[in-house]
PDB file of N, CA and C in Angstrom:
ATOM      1  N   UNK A   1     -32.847   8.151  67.474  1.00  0.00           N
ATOM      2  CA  UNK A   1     -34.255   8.073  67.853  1.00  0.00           C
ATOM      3  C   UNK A   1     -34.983   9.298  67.342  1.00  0.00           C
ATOM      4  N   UNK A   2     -36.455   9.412  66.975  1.00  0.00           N
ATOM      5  CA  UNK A   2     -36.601  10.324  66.228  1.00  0.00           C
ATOM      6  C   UNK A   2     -36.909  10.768  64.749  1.00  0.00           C
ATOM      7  N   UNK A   3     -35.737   9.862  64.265  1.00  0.00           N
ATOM      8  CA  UNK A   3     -35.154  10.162  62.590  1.00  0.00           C
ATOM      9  C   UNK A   3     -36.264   9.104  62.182  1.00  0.00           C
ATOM     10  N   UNK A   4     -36.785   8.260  62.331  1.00  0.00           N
ATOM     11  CA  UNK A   4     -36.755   7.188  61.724  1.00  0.00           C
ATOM     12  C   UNK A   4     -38.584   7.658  60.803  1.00  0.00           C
ATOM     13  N   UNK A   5     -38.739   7.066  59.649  1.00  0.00           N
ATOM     14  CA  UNK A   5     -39.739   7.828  59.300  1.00  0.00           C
ATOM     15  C   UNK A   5     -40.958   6.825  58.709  1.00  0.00           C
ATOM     16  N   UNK A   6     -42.522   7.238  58.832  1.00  0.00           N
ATOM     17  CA  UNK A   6     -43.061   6.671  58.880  1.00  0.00           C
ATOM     18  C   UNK A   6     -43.985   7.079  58.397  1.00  0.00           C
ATOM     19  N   UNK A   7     -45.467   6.458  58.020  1.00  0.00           N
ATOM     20  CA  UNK A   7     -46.765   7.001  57.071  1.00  0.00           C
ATOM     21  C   UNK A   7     -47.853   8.369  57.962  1.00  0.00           C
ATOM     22  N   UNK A   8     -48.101   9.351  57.886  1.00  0.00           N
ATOM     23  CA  UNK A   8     -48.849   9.797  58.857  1.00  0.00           C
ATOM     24  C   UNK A   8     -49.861  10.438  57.879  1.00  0.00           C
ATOM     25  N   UNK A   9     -50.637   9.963  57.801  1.00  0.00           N
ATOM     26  CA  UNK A   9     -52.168  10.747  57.430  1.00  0.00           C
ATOM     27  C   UNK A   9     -52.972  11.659  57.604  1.00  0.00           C
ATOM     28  N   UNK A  10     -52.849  12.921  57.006  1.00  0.00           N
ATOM     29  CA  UNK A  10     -53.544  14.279  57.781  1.00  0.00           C
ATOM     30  C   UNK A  10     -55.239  14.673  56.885  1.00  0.00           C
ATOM     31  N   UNK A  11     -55.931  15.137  57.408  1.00  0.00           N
ATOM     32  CA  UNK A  11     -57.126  15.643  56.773  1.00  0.00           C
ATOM     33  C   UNK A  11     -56.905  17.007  56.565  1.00  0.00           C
ATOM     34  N   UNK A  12     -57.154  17.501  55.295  1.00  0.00           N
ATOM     35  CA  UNK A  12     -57.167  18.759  55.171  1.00  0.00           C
ATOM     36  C   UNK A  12     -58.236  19.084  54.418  1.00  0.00           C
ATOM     37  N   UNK A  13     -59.360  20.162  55.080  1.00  0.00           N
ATOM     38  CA  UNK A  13     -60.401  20.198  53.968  1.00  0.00           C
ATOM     39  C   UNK A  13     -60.822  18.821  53.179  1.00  0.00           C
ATOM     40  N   UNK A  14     -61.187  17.858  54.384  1.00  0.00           N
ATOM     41  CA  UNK A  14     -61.716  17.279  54.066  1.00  0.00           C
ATOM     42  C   UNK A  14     -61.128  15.344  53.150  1.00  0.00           C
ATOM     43  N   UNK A  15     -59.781  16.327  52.722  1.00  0.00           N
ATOM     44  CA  UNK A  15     -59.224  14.893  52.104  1.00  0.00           C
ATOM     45  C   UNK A  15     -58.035  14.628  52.723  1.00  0.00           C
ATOM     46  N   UNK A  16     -57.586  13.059  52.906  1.00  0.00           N
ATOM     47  CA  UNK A  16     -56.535  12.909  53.265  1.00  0.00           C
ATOM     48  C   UNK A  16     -55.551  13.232  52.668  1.00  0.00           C
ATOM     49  N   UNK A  17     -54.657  12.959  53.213  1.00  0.00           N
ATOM     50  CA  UNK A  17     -53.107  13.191  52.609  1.00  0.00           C
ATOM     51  C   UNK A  17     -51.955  12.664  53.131  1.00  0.00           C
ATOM     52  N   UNK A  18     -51.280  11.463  52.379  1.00  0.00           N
ATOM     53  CA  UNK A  18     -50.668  10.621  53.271  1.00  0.00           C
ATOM     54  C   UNK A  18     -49.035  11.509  53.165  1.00  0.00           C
ATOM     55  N   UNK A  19     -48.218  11.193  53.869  1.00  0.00           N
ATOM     56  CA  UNK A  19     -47.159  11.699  54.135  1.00  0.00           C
ATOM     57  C   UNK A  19     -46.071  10.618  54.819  1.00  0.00           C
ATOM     58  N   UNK A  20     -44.501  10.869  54.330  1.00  0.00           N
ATOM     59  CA  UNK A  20     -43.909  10.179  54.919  1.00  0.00           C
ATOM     60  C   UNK A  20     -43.003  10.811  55.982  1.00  0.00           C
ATOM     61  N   UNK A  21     -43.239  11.299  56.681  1.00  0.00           N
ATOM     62  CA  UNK A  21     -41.942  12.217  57.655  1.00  0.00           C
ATOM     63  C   UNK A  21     -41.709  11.327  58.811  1.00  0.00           C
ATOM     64  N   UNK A  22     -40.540  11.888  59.202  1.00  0.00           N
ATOM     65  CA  UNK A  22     -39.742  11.726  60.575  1.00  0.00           C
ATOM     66  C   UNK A  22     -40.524  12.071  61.561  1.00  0.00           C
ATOM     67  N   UNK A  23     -40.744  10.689  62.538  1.00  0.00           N
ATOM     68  CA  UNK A  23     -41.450  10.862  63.705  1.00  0.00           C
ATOM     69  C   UNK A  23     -41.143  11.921  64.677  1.00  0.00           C
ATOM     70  N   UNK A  24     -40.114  12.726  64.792  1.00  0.00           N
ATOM     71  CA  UNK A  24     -39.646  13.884  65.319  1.00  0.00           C
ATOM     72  C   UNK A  24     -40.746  15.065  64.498  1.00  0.00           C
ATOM     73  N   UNK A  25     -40.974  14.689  63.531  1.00  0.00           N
ATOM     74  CA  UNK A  25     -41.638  16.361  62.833  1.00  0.00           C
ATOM     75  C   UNK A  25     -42.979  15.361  63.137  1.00  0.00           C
ATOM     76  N   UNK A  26     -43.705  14.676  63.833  1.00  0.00           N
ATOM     77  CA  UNK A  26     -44.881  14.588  63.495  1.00  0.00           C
ATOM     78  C   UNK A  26     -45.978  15.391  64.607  1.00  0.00           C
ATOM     79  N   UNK A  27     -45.335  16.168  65.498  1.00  0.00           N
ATOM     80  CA  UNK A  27     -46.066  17.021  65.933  1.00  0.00           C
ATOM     81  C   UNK A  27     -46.421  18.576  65.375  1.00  0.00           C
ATOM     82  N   UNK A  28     -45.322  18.837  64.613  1.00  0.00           N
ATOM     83  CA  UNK A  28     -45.513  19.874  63.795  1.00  0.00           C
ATOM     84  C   UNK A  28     -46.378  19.390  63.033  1.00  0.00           C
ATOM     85  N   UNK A  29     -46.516  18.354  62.149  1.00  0.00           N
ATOM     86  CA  UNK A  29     -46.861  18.032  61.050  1.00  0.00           C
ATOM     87  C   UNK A  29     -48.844  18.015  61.537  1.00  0.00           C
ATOM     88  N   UNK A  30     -48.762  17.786  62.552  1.00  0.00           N
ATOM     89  CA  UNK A  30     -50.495  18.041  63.263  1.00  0.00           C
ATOM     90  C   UNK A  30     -50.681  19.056  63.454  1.00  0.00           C
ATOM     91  N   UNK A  31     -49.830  20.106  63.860  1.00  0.00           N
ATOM     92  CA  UNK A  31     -50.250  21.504  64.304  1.00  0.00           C
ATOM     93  C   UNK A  31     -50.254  22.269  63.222  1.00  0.00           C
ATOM     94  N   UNK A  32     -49.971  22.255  62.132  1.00  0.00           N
ATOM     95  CA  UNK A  32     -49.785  22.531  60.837  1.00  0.00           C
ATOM     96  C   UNK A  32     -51.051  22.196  60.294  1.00  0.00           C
ATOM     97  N   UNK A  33     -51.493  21.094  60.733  1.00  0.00           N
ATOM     98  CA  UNK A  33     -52.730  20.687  59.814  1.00  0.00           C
ATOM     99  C   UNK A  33     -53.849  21.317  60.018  1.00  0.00           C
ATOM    100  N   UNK A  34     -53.721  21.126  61.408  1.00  0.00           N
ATOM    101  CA  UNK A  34     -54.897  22.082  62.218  1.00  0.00           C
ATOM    102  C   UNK A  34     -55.126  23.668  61.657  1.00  0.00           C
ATOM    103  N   UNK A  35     -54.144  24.122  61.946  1.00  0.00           N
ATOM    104  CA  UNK A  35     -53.972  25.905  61.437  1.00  0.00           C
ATOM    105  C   UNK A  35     -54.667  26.008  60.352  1.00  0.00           C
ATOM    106  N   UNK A  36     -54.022  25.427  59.267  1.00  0.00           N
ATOM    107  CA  UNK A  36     -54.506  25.059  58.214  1.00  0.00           C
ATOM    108  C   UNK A  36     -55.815  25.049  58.010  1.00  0.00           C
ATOM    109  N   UNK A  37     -56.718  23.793  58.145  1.00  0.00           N
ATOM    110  CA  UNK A  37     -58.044  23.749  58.466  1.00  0.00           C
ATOM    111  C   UNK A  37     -58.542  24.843  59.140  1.00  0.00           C
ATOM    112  N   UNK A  38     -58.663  25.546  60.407  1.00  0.00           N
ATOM    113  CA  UNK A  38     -58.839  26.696  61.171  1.00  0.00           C
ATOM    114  C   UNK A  38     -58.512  28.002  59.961  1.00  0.00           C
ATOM    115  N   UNK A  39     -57.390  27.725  58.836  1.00  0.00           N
ATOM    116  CA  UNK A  39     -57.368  29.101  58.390  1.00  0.00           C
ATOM    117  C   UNK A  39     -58.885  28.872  57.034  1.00  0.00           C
ATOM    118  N   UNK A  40     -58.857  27.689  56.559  1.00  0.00           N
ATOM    119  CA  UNK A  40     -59.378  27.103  55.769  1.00  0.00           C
ATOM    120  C   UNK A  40     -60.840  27.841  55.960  1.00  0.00           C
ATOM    121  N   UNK A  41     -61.450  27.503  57.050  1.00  0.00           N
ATOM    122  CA  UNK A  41     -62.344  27.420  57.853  1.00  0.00           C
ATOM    123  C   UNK A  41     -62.997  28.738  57.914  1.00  0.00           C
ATOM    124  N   UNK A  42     -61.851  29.804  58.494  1.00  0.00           N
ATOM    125  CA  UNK A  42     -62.150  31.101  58.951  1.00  0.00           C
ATOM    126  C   UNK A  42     -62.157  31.708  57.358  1.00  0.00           C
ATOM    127  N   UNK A  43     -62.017  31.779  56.078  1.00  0.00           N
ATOM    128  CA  UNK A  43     -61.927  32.058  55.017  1.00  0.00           C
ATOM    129  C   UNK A  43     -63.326  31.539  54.279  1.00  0.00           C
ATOM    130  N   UNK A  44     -63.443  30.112  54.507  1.00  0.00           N
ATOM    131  CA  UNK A  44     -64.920  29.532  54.303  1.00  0.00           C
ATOM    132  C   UNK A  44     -66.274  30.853  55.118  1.00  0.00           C
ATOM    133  N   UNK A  45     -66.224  31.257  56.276  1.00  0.00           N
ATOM    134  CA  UNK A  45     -66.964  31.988  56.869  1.00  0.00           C
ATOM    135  C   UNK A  45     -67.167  33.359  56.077  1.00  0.00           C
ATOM    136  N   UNK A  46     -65.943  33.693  56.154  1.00  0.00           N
ATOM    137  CA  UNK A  46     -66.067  35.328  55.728  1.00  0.00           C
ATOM    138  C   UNK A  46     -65.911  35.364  54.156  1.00  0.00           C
ATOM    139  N   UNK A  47     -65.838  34.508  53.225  1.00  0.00           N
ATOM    140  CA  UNK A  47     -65.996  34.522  51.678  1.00  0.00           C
ATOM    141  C   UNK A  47     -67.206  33.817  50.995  1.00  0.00           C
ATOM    142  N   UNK A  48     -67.272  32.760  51.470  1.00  0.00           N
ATOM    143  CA  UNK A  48     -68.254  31.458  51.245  1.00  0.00           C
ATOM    144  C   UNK A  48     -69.585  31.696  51.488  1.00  0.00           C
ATOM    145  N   UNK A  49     -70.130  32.585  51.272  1.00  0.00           N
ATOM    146  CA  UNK A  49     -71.563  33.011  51.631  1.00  0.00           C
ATOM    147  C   UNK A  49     -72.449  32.429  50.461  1.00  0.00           C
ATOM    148  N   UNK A  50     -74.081  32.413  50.480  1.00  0.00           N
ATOM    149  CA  UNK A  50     -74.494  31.784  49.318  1.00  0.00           C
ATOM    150  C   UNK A  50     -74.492  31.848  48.318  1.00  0.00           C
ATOM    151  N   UNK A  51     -74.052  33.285  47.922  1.00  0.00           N
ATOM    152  CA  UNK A  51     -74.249  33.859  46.863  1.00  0.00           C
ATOM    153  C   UNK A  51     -72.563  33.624  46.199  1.00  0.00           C
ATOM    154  N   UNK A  52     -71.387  33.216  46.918  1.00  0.00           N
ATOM    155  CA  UNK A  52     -70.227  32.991  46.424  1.00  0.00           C
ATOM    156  C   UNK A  52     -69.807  32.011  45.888  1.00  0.00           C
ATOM    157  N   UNK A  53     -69.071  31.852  44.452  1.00  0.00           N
ATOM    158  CA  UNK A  53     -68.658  31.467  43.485  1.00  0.00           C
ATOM    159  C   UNK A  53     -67.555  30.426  44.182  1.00  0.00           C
ATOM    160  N   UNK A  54     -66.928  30.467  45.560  1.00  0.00           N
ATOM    161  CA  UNK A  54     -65.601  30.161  45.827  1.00  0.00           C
ATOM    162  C   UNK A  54     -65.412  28.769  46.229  1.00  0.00           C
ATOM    163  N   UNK A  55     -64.683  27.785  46.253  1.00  0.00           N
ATOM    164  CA  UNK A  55     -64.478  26.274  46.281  1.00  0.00           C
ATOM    165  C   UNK A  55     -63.536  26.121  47.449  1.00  0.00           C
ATOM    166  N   UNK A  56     -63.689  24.992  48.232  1.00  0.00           N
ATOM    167  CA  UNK A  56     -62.542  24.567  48.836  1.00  0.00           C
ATOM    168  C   UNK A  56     -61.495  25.016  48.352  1.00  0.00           C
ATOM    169  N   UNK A  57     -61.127  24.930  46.985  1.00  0.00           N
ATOM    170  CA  UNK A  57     -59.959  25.288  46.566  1.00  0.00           C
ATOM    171  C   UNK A  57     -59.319  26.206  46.506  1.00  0.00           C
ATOM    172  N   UNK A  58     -60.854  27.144  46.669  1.00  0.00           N
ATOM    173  CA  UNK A  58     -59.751  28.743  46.530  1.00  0.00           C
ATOM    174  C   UNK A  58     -59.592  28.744  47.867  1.00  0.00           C
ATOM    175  N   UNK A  59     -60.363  28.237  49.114  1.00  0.00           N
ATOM    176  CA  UNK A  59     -59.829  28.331  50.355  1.00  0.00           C
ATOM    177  C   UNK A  59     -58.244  27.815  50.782  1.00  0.00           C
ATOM    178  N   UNK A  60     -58.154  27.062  49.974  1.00  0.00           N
ATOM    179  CA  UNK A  60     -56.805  26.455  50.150  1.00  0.00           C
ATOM    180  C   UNK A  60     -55.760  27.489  49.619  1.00  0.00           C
ATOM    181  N   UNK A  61     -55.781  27.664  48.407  1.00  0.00           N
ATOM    182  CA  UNK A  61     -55.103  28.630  47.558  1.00  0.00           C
ATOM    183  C   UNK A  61     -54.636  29.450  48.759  1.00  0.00           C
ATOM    184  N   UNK A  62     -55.933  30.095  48.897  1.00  0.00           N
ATOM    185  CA  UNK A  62     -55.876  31.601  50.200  1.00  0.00           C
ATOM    186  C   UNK A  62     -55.162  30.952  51.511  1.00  0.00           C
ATOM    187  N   UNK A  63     -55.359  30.140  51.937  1.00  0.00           N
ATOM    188  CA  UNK A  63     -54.584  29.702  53.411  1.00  0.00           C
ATOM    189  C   UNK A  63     -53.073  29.576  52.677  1.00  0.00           C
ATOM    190  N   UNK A  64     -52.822  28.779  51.700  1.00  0.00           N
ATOM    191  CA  UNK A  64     -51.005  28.624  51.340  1.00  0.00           C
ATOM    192  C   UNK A  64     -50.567  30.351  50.817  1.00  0.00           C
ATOM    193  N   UNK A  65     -51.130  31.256  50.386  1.00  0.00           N
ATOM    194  CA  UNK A  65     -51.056  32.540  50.232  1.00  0.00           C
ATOM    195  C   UNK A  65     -50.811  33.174  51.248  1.00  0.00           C
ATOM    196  N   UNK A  66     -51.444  32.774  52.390  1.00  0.00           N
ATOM    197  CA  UNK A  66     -51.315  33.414  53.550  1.00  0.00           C
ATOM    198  C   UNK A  66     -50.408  32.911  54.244  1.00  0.00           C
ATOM    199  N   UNK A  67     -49.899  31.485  54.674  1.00  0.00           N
ATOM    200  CA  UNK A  67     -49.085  31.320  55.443  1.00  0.00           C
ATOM    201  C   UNK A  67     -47.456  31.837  54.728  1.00  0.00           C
ATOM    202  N   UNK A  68     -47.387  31.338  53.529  1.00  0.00           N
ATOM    203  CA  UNK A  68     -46.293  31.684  52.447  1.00  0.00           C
ATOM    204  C   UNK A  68     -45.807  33.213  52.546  1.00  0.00           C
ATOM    205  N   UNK A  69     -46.778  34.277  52.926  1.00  0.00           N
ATOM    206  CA  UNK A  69     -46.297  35.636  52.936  1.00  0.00           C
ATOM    207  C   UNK A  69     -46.247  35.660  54.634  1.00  0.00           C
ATOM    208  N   UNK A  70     -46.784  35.098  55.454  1.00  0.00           N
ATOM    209  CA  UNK A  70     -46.036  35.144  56.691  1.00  0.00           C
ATOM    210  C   UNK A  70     -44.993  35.004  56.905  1.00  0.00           C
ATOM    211  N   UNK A  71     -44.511  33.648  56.110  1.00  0.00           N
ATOM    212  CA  UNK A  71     -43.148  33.076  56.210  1.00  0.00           C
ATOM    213  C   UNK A  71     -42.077  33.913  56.134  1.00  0.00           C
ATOM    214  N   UNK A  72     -42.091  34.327  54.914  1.00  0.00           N
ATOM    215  CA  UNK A  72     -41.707  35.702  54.005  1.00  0.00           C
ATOM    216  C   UNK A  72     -41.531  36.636  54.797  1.00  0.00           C
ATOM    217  N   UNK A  73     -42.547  36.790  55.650  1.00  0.00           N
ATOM    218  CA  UNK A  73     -41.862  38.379  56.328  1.00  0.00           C
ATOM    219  C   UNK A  73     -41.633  38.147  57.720  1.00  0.00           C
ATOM    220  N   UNK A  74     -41.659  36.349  58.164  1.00  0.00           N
ATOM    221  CA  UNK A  74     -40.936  35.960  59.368  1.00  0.00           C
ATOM    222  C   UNK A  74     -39.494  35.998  59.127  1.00  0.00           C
ATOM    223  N   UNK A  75     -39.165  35.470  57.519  1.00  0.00           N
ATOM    224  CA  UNK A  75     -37.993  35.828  57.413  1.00  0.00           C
ATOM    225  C   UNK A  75     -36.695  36.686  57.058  1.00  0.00           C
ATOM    226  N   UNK A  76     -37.565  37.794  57.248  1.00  0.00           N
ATOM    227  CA  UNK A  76     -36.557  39.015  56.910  1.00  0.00           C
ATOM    228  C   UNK A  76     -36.326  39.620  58.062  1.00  0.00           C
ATOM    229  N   UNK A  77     -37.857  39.371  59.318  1.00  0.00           N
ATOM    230  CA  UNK A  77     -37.626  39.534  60.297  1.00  0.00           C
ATOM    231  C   UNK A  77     -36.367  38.952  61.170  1.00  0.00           C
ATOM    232  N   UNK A  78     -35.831  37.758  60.849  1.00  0.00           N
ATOM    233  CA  UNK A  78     -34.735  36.877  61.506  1.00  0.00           C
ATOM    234  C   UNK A  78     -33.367  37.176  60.569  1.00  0.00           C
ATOM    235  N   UNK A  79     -33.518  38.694  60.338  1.00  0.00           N
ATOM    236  CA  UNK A  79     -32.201  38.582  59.121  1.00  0.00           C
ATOM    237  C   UNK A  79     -30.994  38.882  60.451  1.00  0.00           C
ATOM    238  N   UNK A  80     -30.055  37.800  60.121  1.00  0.00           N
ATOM    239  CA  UNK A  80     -29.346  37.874  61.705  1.00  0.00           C
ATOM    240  C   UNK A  80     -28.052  38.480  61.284  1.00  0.00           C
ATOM    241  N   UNK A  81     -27.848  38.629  59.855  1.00  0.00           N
ATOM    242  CA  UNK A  81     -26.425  38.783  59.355  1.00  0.00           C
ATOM    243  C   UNK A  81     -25.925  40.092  59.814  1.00  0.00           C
ATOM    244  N   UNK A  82     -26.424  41.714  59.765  1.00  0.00           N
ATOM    245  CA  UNK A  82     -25.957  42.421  60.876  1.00  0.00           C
ATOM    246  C   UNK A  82     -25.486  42.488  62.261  1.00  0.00           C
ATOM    247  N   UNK A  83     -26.183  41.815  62.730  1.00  0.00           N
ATOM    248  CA  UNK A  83     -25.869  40.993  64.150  1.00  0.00           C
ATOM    249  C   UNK A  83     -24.142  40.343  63.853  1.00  0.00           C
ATOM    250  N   UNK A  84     -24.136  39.408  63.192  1.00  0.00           N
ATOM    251  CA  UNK A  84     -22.963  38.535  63.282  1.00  0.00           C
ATOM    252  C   UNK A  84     -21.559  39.353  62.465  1.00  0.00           C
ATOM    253  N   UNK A  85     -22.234  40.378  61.641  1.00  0.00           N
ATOM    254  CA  UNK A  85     -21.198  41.412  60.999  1.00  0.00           C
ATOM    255  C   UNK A  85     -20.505  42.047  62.187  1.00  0.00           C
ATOM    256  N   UNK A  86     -21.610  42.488  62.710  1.00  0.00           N
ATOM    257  CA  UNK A  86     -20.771  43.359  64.281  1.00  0.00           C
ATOM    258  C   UNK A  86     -20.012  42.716  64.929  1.00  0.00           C
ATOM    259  N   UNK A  87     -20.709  41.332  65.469  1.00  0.00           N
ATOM    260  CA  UNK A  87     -19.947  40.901  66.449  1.00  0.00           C
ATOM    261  C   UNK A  87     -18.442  40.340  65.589  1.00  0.00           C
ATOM    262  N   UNK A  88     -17.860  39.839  64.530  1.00  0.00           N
ATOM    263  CA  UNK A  88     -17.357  39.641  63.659  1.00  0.00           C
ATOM    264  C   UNK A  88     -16.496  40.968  63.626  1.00  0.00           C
ATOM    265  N   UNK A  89     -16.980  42.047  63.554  1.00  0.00           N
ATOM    266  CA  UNK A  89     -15.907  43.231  63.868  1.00  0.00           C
ATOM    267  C   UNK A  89     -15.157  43.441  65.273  1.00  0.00           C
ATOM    268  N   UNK A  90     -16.343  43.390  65.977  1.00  0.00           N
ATOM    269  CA  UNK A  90     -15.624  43.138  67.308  1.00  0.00           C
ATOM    270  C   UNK A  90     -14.790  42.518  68.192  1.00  0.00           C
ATOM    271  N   UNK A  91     -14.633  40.929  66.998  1.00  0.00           N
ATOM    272  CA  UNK A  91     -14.221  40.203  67.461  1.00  0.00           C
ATOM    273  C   UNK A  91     -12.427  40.554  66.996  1.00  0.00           C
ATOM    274  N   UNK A  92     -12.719  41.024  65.697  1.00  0.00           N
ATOM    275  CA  UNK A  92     -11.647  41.586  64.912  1.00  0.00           C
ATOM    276  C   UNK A  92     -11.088  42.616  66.215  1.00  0.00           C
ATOM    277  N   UNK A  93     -11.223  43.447  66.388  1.00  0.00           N
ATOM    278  CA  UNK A  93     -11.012  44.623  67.239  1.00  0.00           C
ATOM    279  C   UNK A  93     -10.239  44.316  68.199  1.00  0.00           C
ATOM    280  N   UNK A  94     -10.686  43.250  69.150  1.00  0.00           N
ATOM    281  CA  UNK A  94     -10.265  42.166  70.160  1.00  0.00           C
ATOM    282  C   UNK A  94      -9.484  41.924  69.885  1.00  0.00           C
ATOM    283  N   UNK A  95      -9.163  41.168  68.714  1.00  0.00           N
ATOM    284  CA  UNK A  95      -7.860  40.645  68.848  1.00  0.00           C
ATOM    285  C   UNK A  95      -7.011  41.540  68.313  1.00  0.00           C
ATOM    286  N   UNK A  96      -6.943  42.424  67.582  1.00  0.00           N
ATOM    287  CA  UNK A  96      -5.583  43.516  67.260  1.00  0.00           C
ATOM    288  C   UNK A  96      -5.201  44.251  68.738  1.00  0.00           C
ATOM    289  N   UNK A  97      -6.533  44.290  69.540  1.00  0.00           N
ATOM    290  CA  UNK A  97      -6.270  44.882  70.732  1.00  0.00           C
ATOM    291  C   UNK A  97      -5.351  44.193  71.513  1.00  0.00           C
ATOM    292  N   UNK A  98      -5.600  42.503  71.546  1.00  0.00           N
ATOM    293  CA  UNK A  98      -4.981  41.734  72.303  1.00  0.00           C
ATOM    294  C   UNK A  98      -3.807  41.257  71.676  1.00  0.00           C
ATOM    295  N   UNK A  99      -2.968  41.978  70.671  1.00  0.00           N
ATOM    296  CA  UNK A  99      -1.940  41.660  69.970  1.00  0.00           C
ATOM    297  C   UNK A  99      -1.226  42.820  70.552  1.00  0.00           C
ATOM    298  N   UNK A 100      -1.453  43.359  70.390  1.00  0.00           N
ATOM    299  CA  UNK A 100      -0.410  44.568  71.226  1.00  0.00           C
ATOM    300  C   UNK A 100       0.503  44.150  72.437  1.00  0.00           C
TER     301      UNK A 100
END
């Protein structure tokens, strides 16, 4: 239940965009859209003035720029492999201890 996958249609800036995902991701797949638009949005405000040259498109550009280097430094933040080195030693430790 879950897996099974289906058409879901999102607006972004304006145009649709059909999609086929797993009814399990289709709440991400809205909250995603939203942000999106909202980052879209907040970039339209503070660049998009009358006198600016800039398109939906570069708003878009700039929102996938931005979430893409979040990602990026969400994931160095989750670097877990020290973590599992230790415990991996420790575990080592344990058992020579418990060989005795």
């Amino acid at each position: 239940m879950g897996d099974e996958k289906f058409l879901l249609t999102l607006e972004i800036a304006g145009r649709k965009y059909p999609l086929k995902i797993k009814r399990s991701e289709e709440q991400a797949f809205r909250d995603a859209a939203k942000k999106i638009n909202n980052k879209i949005n907040q970039y339209r405000v503070v660049y998009g003035g009358e006198n600016s040259s800039m398109t939906t498109q570069d708003f878009v550009v700039m929102t996938a720029i931005q979430a893409l280097a979040e990602n990026f430094s969400l994931g160095s933040k989750n670097n877990t492999k020290p973590f599992e080195d230790k415990i991996d030693s420790l575990i080592g430790e344990l058992d020579n201890y418990l060989k005795k």
